[in-house]
Amino acid sequence: MDIILQVENLKKNYGKITALKGISFEVKKGEIFALIGPNGAGKTTALRIIATLISPSEGKVFFRGRNIRENPDFVRENISYLPEEAGAYKNMKGIDYLKFMANFYAKDSREANTFIERAVNISGLGERLNDKVGTYSKGMIRKLLIARALMTKPLLAILDEPTSGLDVINALEIREIIREYVKEGTTVLLSSHNMLEIEFLSDRVALIDNGRILEIGTSEELKNRYSSRNLEEVFRRVVQ
């Protein structure tokens, strides 16, 4: 399987605080790869570097074989990044928000219409897209944002805590959307502190804490390696 993303000895300092202490991992084309760990572990910092929003203090990242610091435009044209704190314009109708974002990314009106149609289907919001975003529940907003992130069919979708704060039903629906879109050819890199959820969603996971990656593998490999019932137990044993 091809490697779409390669991270090598990535470090990030914020003054005297070291958020990343030399992490390395690879993401294979067509997989869901998750960085999991507690809040403040360094997950979001890593994703923001890969998305070219901030620069690393040390280390390199390669996307499809190209150094992202030397080819930021190529990276931005082929990835989509959804931050945990992302929101949509509350005074806009859902469909108008999707149209606005589609026109922002599309090369022409035909491509924009394709993006909009795809986003409508991904969101599953139906007639509620004709209502203002300010009337949406948190789950509905997240579905709208996931649709925005995936409507361009990016080669790599970077999702930071995609189901954070959602109830069980909405979280399940978001997970199903992500799974289905991977079948369409998109690779997914995501972060989460919900280890049980990610256990069922991801092909491989990296356990990260205090700026360091502690283990990488499939859920089953890690559970077998540490004789544990779930990834939460694995993480506790690795840390201890």
PDB file of C-alpha atoms in Angstrom:
ATOM      1  CA  MET A   1       0.000   0.000   0.000  1.00  0.00           C
ATOM      2  CA  ASP A   2       1.309   3.449  -0.930  1.00  0.00           C
ATOM      3  CA  ILE A   3       2.415   5.888   1.751  1.00  0.00           C
ATOM      4  CA  ILE A   4       0.526   9.176   1.351  1.00  0.00           C
ATOM      5  CA  LEU A   5       1.903  10.950   4.440  1.00  0.00           C
ATOM      6  CA  GLN A   6       5.252  10.597   6.164  1.00  0.00           C
ATOM      7  CA  VAL A   7       6.110  12.417   9.379  1.00  0.00           C
ATOM      8  CA  GLU A   8       9.740  12.398  10.520  1.00  0.00           C
ATOM      9  CA  ASN A   9      10.986  13.486  13.956  1.00  0.00           C
ATOM     10  CA  LEU A  10       8.477  16.321  14.231  1.00  0.00           C
ATOM     11  CA  LYS A  11       9.100  18.823  17.024  1.00  0.00           C
ATOM     12  CA  LYS A  12       7.279  21.984  18.010  1.00  0.00           C
ATOM     13  CA  ASN A  13       8.218  24.485  20.666  1.00  0.00           C
ATOM     14  CA  TYR A  14       6.076  27.316  21.997  1.00  0.00           C
ATOM     15  CA  GLY A  15       8.650  29.309  23.895  1.00  0.00           C
ATOM     16  CA  LYS A  16       9.766  27.100  26.765  1.00  0.00           C
ATOM     17  CA  ILE A  17       6.922  24.634  26.187  1.00  0.00           C
ATOM     18  CA  THR A  18       7.613  21.656  23.910  1.00  0.00           C
ATOM     19  CA  ALA A  19       4.335  20.459  22.416  1.00  0.00           C
ATOM     20  CA  LEU A  20       5.893  17.793  20.177  1.00  0.00           C
ATOM     21  CA  LYS A  21       9.077  15.953  21.097  1.00  0.00           C
ATOM     22  CA  GLY A  22      10.067  14.197  17.887  1.00  0.00           C
ATOM     23  CA  ILE A  23       7.107  12.180  16.625  1.00  0.00           C
ATOM     24  CA  SER A  24       7.297   9.964  13.525  1.00  0.00           C
ATOM     25  CA  PHE A  25       4.599   7.996  11.717  1.00  0.00           C
ATOM     26  CA  GLU A  26       3.295   7.094   8.273  1.00  0.00           C
ATOM     27  CA  VAL A  27      -0.231   7.100   6.876  1.00  0.00           C
ATOM     28  CA  LYS A  28      -1.079   4.662   4.108  1.00  0.00           C
ATOM     29  CA  LYS A  29      -3.277   5.572   1.185  1.00  0.00           C
ATOM     30  CA  GLY A  30      -6.912   4.643   1.790  1.00  0.00           C
ATOM     31  CA  GLU A  31      -6.729   4.100   5.547  1.00  0.00           C
ATOM     32  CA  ILE A  32      -8.144   5.829   8.608  1.00  0.00           C
ATOM     33  CA  PHE A  33      -5.226   6.663  10.874  1.00  0.00           C
ATOM     34  CA  ALA A  34      -5.879   8.141  14.305  1.00  0.00           C
ATOM     35  CA  LEU A  35      -3.772  10.009  16.821  1.00  0.00           C
ATOM     36  CA  ILE A  36      -5.327   9.236  20.180  1.00  0.00           C
ATOM     37  CA  GLY A  37      -4.489  10.487  23.623  1.00  0.00           C
ATOM     38  CA  PRO A  38      -5.601  12.875  26.353  1.00  0.00           C
ATOM     39  CA  ASN A  39      -6.191  16.594  25.864  1.00  0.00           C
ATOM     40  CA  GLY A  40      -2.883  18.458  25.584  1.00  0.00           C
ATOM     41  CA  ALA A  41      -1.011  15.428  24.256  1.00  0.00           C
ATOM     42  CA  GLY A  42       0.068  17.205  21.056  1.00  0.00           C
ATOM     43  CA  LYS A  43      -2.546  15.856  18.632  1.00  0.00           C
ATOM     44  CA  THR A  44      -3.872  19.189  17.388  1.00  0.00           C
ATOM     45  CA  THR A  45      -0.388  20.662  17.049  1.00  0.00           C
ATOM     46  CA  ALA A  46       0.627  17.766  14.815  1.00  0.00           C
ATOM     47  CA  LEU A  47      -2.466  18.135  12.638  1.00  0.00           C
ATOM     48  CA  ARG A  48      -2.002  21.889  12.262  1.00  0.00           C
ATOM     49  CA  ILE A  49       1.598  21.388  11.117  1.00  0.00           C
ATOM     50  CA  ILE A  50       0.535  18.786   8.551  1.00  0.00           C
ATOM     51  CA  ALA A  51      -2.207  21.136   7.345  1.00  0.00           C
ATOM     52  CA  THR A  52       0.515  23.815   6.813  1.00  0.00           C
ATOM     53  CA  LEU A  53      -1.109  26.199   9.310  1.00  0.00           C
ATOM     54  CA  ILE A  54       1.963  26.337  11.553  1.00  0.00           C
ATOM     55  CA  SER A  55       5.610  25.464  11.005  1.00  0.00           C
ATOM     56  CA  PRO A  56       7.521  22.814  12.959  1.00  0.00           C
ATOM     57  CA  SER A  57      10.525  23.702  15.059  1.00  0.00           C
ATOM     58  CA  GLU A  58      12.312  20.621  13.739  1.00  0.00           C
ATOM     59  CA  GLY A  59      11.538  17.613  11.582  1.00  0.00           C
ATOM     60  CA  LYS A  60       9.955  17.047   8.188  1.00  0.00           C
ATOM     61  CA  VAL A  61       6.582  16.104   6.749  1.00  0.00           C
ATOM     62  CA  PHE A  62       6.131  14.633   3.279  1.00  0.00           C
ATOM     63  CA  PHE A  63       2.772  14.518   1.497  1.00  0.00           C
ATOM     64  CA  ARG A  64       2.793  12.282  -1.567  1.00  0.00           C
ATOM     65  CA  GLY A  65       6.582  12.447  -1.475  1.00  0.00           C
ATOM     66  CA  ARG A  66       6.777  16.243  -1.369  1.00  0.00           C
ATOM     67  CA  ASN A  67       8.113  18.245   1.547  1.00  0.00           C
ATOM     68  CA  ILE A  68       5.129  20.270   2.774  1.00  0.00           C
ATOM     69  CA  ARG A  69       7.263  23.290   3.736  1.00  0.00           C
ATOM     70  CA  GLU A  70       8.582  23.493   0.176  1.00  0.00           C
ATOM     71  CA  ASN A  71       5.221  22.707  -1.475  1.00  0.00           C
ATOM     72  CA  PRO A  72       2.491  24.268   0.705  1.00  0.00           C
ATOM     73  CA  ASP A  73       0.198  25.115  -2.223  1.00  0.00           C
ATOM     74  CA  PHE A  74       0.260  21.524  -3.478  1.00  0.00           C
ATOM     75  CA  VAL A  75      -0.656  20.312   0.002  1.00  0.00           C
ATOM     76  CA  ARG A  76      -3.529  22.787   0.410  1.00  0.00           C
ATOM     77  CA  GLU A  77      -4.955  21.870  -2.987  1.00  0.00           C
ATOM     78  CA  ASN A  78      -5.154  18.194  -2.072  1.00  0.00           C
ATOM     79  CA  ILE A  79      -6.093  18.095   1.610  1.00  0.00           C
ATOM     80  CA  SER A  80      -8.997  19.276   3.733  1.00  0.00           C
ATOM     81  CA  TYR A  81      -8.669  20.275   7.368  1.00  0.00           C
ATOM     82  CA  LEU A  82     -11.516  20.428   9.877  1.00  0.00           C
ATOM     83  CA  PRO A  83     -10.501  21.886  13.266  1.00  0.00           C
ATOM     84  CA  GLU A  84     -12.305  20.870  16.429  1.00  0.00           C
ATOM     85  CA  GLU A  85     -13.402  24.465  17.054  1.00  0.00           C
ATOM     86  CA  ALA A  86     -14.658  25.050  13.481  1.00  0.00           C
ATOM     87  CA  GLY A  87     -18.018  26.708  13.014  1.00  0.00           C
ATOM     88  CA  ALA A  88     -20.296  27.896  10.234  1.00  0.00           C
ATOM     89  CA  TYR A  89     -21.909  31.274   9.678  1.00  0.00           C
ATOM     90  CA  LYS A  90     -25.010  31.256  11.871  1.00  0.00           C
ATOM     91  CA  ASN A  91     -26.961  33.762   9.791  1.00  0.00           C
ATOM     92  CA  MET A  92     -26.524  31.765   6.584  1.00  0.00           C
ATOM     93  CA  LYS A  93     -28.757  28.944   5.475  1.00  0.00           C
ATOM     94  CA  GLY A  94     -26.982  25.594   5.428  1.00  0.00           C
ATOM     95  CA  ILE A  95     -27.253  25.333   1.651  1.00  0.00           C
ATOM     96  CA  ASP A  96     -25.895  28.856   1.209  1.00  0.00           C
ATOM     97  CA  TYR A  97     -22.929  28.007   3.398  1.00  0.00           C
ATOM     98  CA  LEU A  98     -22.180  24.969   1.229  1.00  0.00           C
ATOM     99  CA  LYS A  99     -22.513  27.070  -1.928  1.00  0.00           C
ATOM    100  CA  PHE A 100     -20.184  29.697  -0.490  1.00  0.00           C
ATOM    101  CA  MET A 101     -17.542  27.123   0.406  1.00  0.00           C
ATOM    102  CA  ALA A 102     -17.920  25.273  -2.904  1.00  0.00           C
ATOM    103  CA  ASN A 103     -17.320  28.478  -4.883  1.00  0.00           C
ATOM    104  CA  PHE A 104     -14.303  29.158  -2.703  1.00  0.00           C
ATOM    105  CA  TYR A 105     -12.683  25.815  -3.662  1.00  0.00           C
ATOM    106  CA  ALA A 106     -14.018  25.141  -7.176  1.00  0.00           C
ATOM    107  CA  LYS A 107     -12.245  26.081 -10.398  1.00  0.00           C
ATOM    108  CA  ASP A 108     -15.519  26.821 -12.221  1.00  0.00           C
ATOM    109  CA  SER A 109     -19.298  26.762 -11.750  1.00  0.00           C
ATOM    110  CA  ARG A 110     -19.621  23.189 -12.975  1.00  0.00           C
ATOM    111  CA  GLU A 111     -17.184  21.917 -10.380  1.00  0.00           C
ATOM    112  CA  ALA A 112     -18.882  24.049  -7.723  1.00  0.00           C
ATOM    113  CA  ASN A 113     -22.234  22.412  -8.518  1.00  0.00           C
ATOM    114  CA  THR A 114     -20.618  18.990  -8.215  1.00  0.00           C
ATOM    115  CA  PHE A 115     -19.202  19.922  -4.805  1.00  0.00           C
ATOM    116  CA  ILE A 116     -22.571  21.256  -3.625  1.00  0.00           C
ATOM    117  CA  GLU A 117     -24.456  18.148  -4.726  1.00  0.00           C
ATOM    118  CA  ARG A 118     -21.912  15.938  -3.037  1.00  0.00           C
ATOM    119  CA  ALA A 119     -22.023  17.978   0.191  1.00  0.00           C
ATOM    120  CA  VAL A 120     -25.834  17.837   0.301  1.00  0.00           C
ATOM    121  CA  ASN A 121     -25.690  14.047   0.085  1.00  0.00           C
ATOM    122  CA  ILE A 122     -22.925  13.748   2.676  1.00  0.00           C
ATOM    123  CA  SER A 123     -24.660  15.975   5.219  1.00  0.00           C
ATOM    124  CA  GLY A 124     -27.947  14.086   5.153  1.00  0.00           C
ATOM    125  CA  LEU A 125     -29.663  17.234   6.414  1.00  0.00           C
ATOM    126  CA  GLY A 126     -32.312  17.317   3.697  1.00  0.00           C
ATOM    127  CA  GLU A 127     -34.790  20.181   3.981  1.00  0.00           C
ATOM    128  CA  ARG A 128     -33.009  21.551   7.051  1.00  0.00           C
ATOM    129  CA  LEU A 129     -30.370  22.904   4.700  1.00  0.00           C
ATOM    130  CA  ASN A 130     -32.893  25.628   3.882  1.00  0.00           C
ATOM    131  CA  ASP A 131     -32.822  26.784   7.519  1.00  0.00           C
ATOM    132  CA  LYS A 132     -30.262  29.089   9.086  1.00  0.00           C
ATOM    133  CA  VAL A 133     -27.255  27.419  10.686  1.00  0.00           C
ATOM    134  CA  GLY A 134     -28.080  29.245  13.917  1.00  0.00           C
ATOM    135  CA  THR A 135     -31.103  26.950  14.332  1.00  0.00           C
ATOM    136  CA  TYR A 136     -29.012  23.764  14.041  1.00  0.00           C
ATOM    137  CA  SER A 137     -28.058  21.424  16.847  1.00  0.00           C
ATOM    138  CA  LYS A 138     -24.372  20.762  17.467  1.00  0.00           C
ATOM    139  CA  GLY A 139     -24.682  17.433  15.672  1.00  0.00           C
ATOM    140  CA  MET A 140     -26.242  19.072  12.622  1.00  0.00           C
ATOM    141  CA  ILE A 141     -23.498  21.697  12.478  1.00  0.00           C
ATOM    142  CA  ARG A 142     -20.868  18.994  12.651  1.00  0.00           C
ATOM    143  CA  LYS A 143     -22.518  17.101   9.770  1.00  0.00           C
ATOM    144  CA  LEU A 144     -22.530  20.315   7.740  1.00  0.00           C
ATOM    145  CA  LEU A 145     -18.841  20.853   8.454  1.00  0.00           C
ATOM    146  CA  ILE A 146     -17.939  17.246   7.649  1.00  0.00           C
ATOM    147  CA  ALA A 147     -19.779  17.682   4.347  1.00  0.00           C
ATOM    148  CA  ARG A 148     -17.752  20.823   3.671  1.00  0.00           C
ATOM    149  CA  ALA A 149     -14.516  19.001   4.466  1.00  0.00           C
ATOM    150  CA  LEU A 150     -15.269  16.041   2.201  1.00  0.00           C
ATOM    151  CA  MET A 151     -17.138  17.608  -0.711  1.00  0.00           C
ATOM    152  CA  THR A 152     -13.935  18.222  -2.713  1.00  0.00           C
ATOM    153  CA  LYS A 153     -12.917  14.557  -2.408  1.00  0.00           C
ATOM    154  CA  PRO A 154      -9.532  15.473  -0.903  1.00  0.00           C
ATOM    155  CA  LEU A 155      -6.703  12.986  -1.107  1.00  0.00           C
ATOM    156  CA  LEU A 156      -6.266  13.472   2.644  1.00  0.00           C
ATOM    157  CA  ALA A 157      -8.918  14.653   5.095  1.00  0.00           C
ATOM    158  CA  ILE A 158      -7.539  15.870   8.423  1.00  0.00           C
ATOM    159  CA  LEU A 159     -10.240  15.801  11.099  1.00  0.00           C
ATOM    160  CA  ASP A 160      -9.576  17.103  14.607  1.00  0.00           C
ATOM    161  CA  GLU A 161     -11.945  15.552  17.171  1.00  0.00           C
ATOM    162  CA  PRO A 162     -14.715  15.056  14.561  1.00  0.00           C
ATOM    163  CA  THR A 163     -17.307  13.803  17.083  1.00  0.00           C
ATOM    164  CA  SER A 164     -16.301  15.849  20.132  1.00  0.00           C
ATOM    165  CA  GLY A 165     -19.290  16.765  22.299  1.00  0.00           C
ATOM    166  CA  LEU A 166     -21.816  14.842  20.202  1.00  0.00           C
ATOM    167  CA  ASP A 167     -24.385  12.388  21.526  1.00  0.00           C
ATOM    168  CA  VAL A 168     -24.164   8.690  20.697  1.00  0.00           C
ATOM    169  CA  ILE A 169     -26.469   8.808  17.658  1.00  0.00           C
ATOM    170  CA  ASN A 170     -24.807  11.818  16.027  1.00  0.00           C
ATOM    171  CA  ALA A 171     -21.334  10.454  16.744  1.00  0.00           C
ATOM    172  CA  LEU A 172     -22.308   7.144  15.141  1.00  0.00           C
ATOM    173  CA  GLU A 173     -23.623   8.931  12.043  1.00  0.00           C
ATOM    174  CA  ILE A 174     -20.420  10.970  11.713  1.00  0.00           C
ATOM    175  CA  ARG A 175     -18.349   7.786  11.974  1.00  0.00           C
ATOM    176  CA  GLU A 176     -20.451   6.156   9.258  1.00  0.00           C
ATOM    177  CA  ILE A 177     -19.963   9.173   6.996  1.00  0.00           C
ATOM    178  CA  ILE A 178     -16.196   8.972   7.458  1.00  0.00           C
ATOM    179  CA  ARG A 179     -16.112   5.228   6.788  1.00  0.00           C
ATOM    180  CA  GLU A 180     -18.193   5.561   3.638  1.00  0.00           C
ATOM    181  CA  TYR A 181     -16.046   8.342   2.245  1.00  0.00           C
ATOM    182  CA  VAL A 182     -12.851   6.379   2.671  1.00  0.00           C
ATOM    183  CA  LYS A 183     -14.411   3.896   0.243  1.00  0.00           C
ATOM    184  CA  GLU A 184     -14.563   6.770  -2.261  1.00  0.00           C
ATOM    185  CA  GLY A 185     -10.779   7.136  -2.158  1.00  0.00           C
ATOM    186  CA  THR A 186     -10.105   9.665   0.587  1.00  0.00           C
ATOM    187  CA  THR A 187      -7.474   8.905   3.235  1.00  0.00           C
ATOM    188  CA  VAL A 188      -8.316  10.135   6.735  1.00  0.00           C
ATOM    189  CA  LEU A 189      -6.026  11.360   9.507  1.00  0.00           C
ATOM    190  CA  LEU A 190      -7.914  12.209  12.660  1.00  0.00           C
ATOM    191  CA  SER A 191      -7.367  12.940  16.307  1.00  0.00           C
ATOM    192  CA  SER A 192      -9.458  12.012  19.313  1.00  0.00           C
ATOM    193  CA  HIS A 193      -9.311  11.550  23.051  1.00  0.00           C
ATOM    194  CA  ASN A 194     -12.165   9.023  22.784  1.00  0.00           C
ATOM    195  CA  MET A 195     -10.142   5.836  22.551  1.00  0.00           C
ATOM    196  CA  LEU A 196     -13.092   3.446  22.585  1.00  0.00           C
ATOM    197  CA  GLU A 197     -14.698   5.229  19.640  1.00  0.00           C
ATOM    198  CA  ILE A 198     -11.498   5.277  17.607  1.00  0.00           C
ATOM    199  CA  GLU A 199     -10.954   1.592  18.313  1.00  0.00           C
ATOM    200  CA  PHE A 200     -13.956   0.831  16.116  1.00  0.00           C
ATOM    201  CA  LEU A 201     -13.309   3.512  13.475  1.00  0.00           C
ATOM    202  CA  SER A 202      -9.611   3.431  12.619  1.00  0.00           C
ATOM    203  CA  ASP A 203      -7.447   1.019  10.685  1.00  0.00           C
ATOM    204  CA  ARG A 204      -4.381   1.988  12.715  1.00  0.00           C
ATOM    205  CA  VAL A 205      -3.793   4.187  15.724  1.00  0.00           C
ATOM    206  CA  ALA A 206      -0.890   6.004  17.322  1.00  0.00           C
ATOM    207  CA  LEU A 207      -1.012   6.500  21.077  1.00  0.00           C
ATOM    208  CA  ILE A 208       0.353   9.957  21.891  1.00  0.00           C
ATOM    209  CA  ASP A 209       1.001  11.568  25.265  1.00  0.00           C
ATOM    210  CA  ASN A 210       3.082  14.524  26.393  1.00  0.00           C
ATOM    211  CA  GLY A 211       4.328  15.197  22.863  1.00  0.00           C
ATOM    212  CA  ARG A 212       5.584  11.666  22.215  1.00  0.00           C
ATOM    213  CA  ILE A 213       4.151   8.702  20.316  1.00  0.00           C
ATOM    214  CA  LEU A 214       4.161   5.710  22.616  1.00  0.00           C
ATOM    215  CA  GLU A 215       2.855   2.966  20.313  1.00  0.00           C
ATOM    216  CA  ILE A 216       1.513   2.456  16.784  1.00  0.00           C
ATOM    217  CA  GLY A 217      -0.538  -0.428  15.443  1.00  0.00           C
ATOM    218  CA  THR A 218      -3.995  -1.762  14.791  1.00  0.00           C
ATOM    219  CA  SER A 219      -6.345  -1.933  17.744  1.00  0.00           C
ATOM    220  CA  GLU A 220      -6.091  -5.716  17.839  1.00  0.00           C
ATOM    221  CA  GLU A 221      -2.293  -5.673  17.676  1.00  0.00           C
ATOM    222  CA  LEU A 222      -2.064  -3.251  20.580  1.00  0.00           C
ATOM    223  CA  LYS A 223      -4.648  -5.074  22.692  1.00  0.00           C
ATOM    224  CA  ASN A 224      -2.846  -8.367  22.149  1.00  0.00           C
ATOM    225  CA  ARG A 225       0.543  -6.814  22.819  1.00  0.00           C
ATOM    226  CA  TYR A 226      -0.570  -5.488  26.194  1.00  0.00           C
ATOM    227  CA  SER A 227      -3.130  -8.195  27.056  1.00  0.00           C
ATOM    228  CA  SER A 228      -5.867  -5.574  27.282  1.00  0.00           C
ATOM    229  CA  ARG A 229      -9.587  -5.509  26.532  1.00  0.00           C
ATOM    230  CA  ASN A 230      -9.592  -2.080  24.882  1.00  0.00           C
ATOM    231  CA  LEU A 231      -7.358   0.845  23.904  1.00  0.00           C
ATOM    232  CA  GLU A 232      -8.017   2.699  27.135  1.00  0.00           C
ATOM    233  CA  GLU A 233      -6.420  -0.172  29.056  1.00  0.00           C
ATOM    234  CA  VAL A 234      -3.574  -0.289  26.524  1.00  0.00           C
ATOM    235  CA  PHE A 235      -2.919   3.421  27.003  1.00  0.00           C
ATOM    236  CA  ARG A 236      -2.919   3.121  30.784  1.00  0.00           C
ATOM    237  CA  ARG A 237      -0.435   0.252  30.698  1.00  0.00           C
ATOM    238  CA  VAL A 238       1.836   1.996  28.195  1.00  0.00           C
ATOM    239  CA  VAL A 239       1.913   5.180  30.284  1.00  0.00           C
ATOM    240  CA  GLN A 240       2.492   3.299  33.531  1.00  0.00           C
TER     241      GLN A 240
END
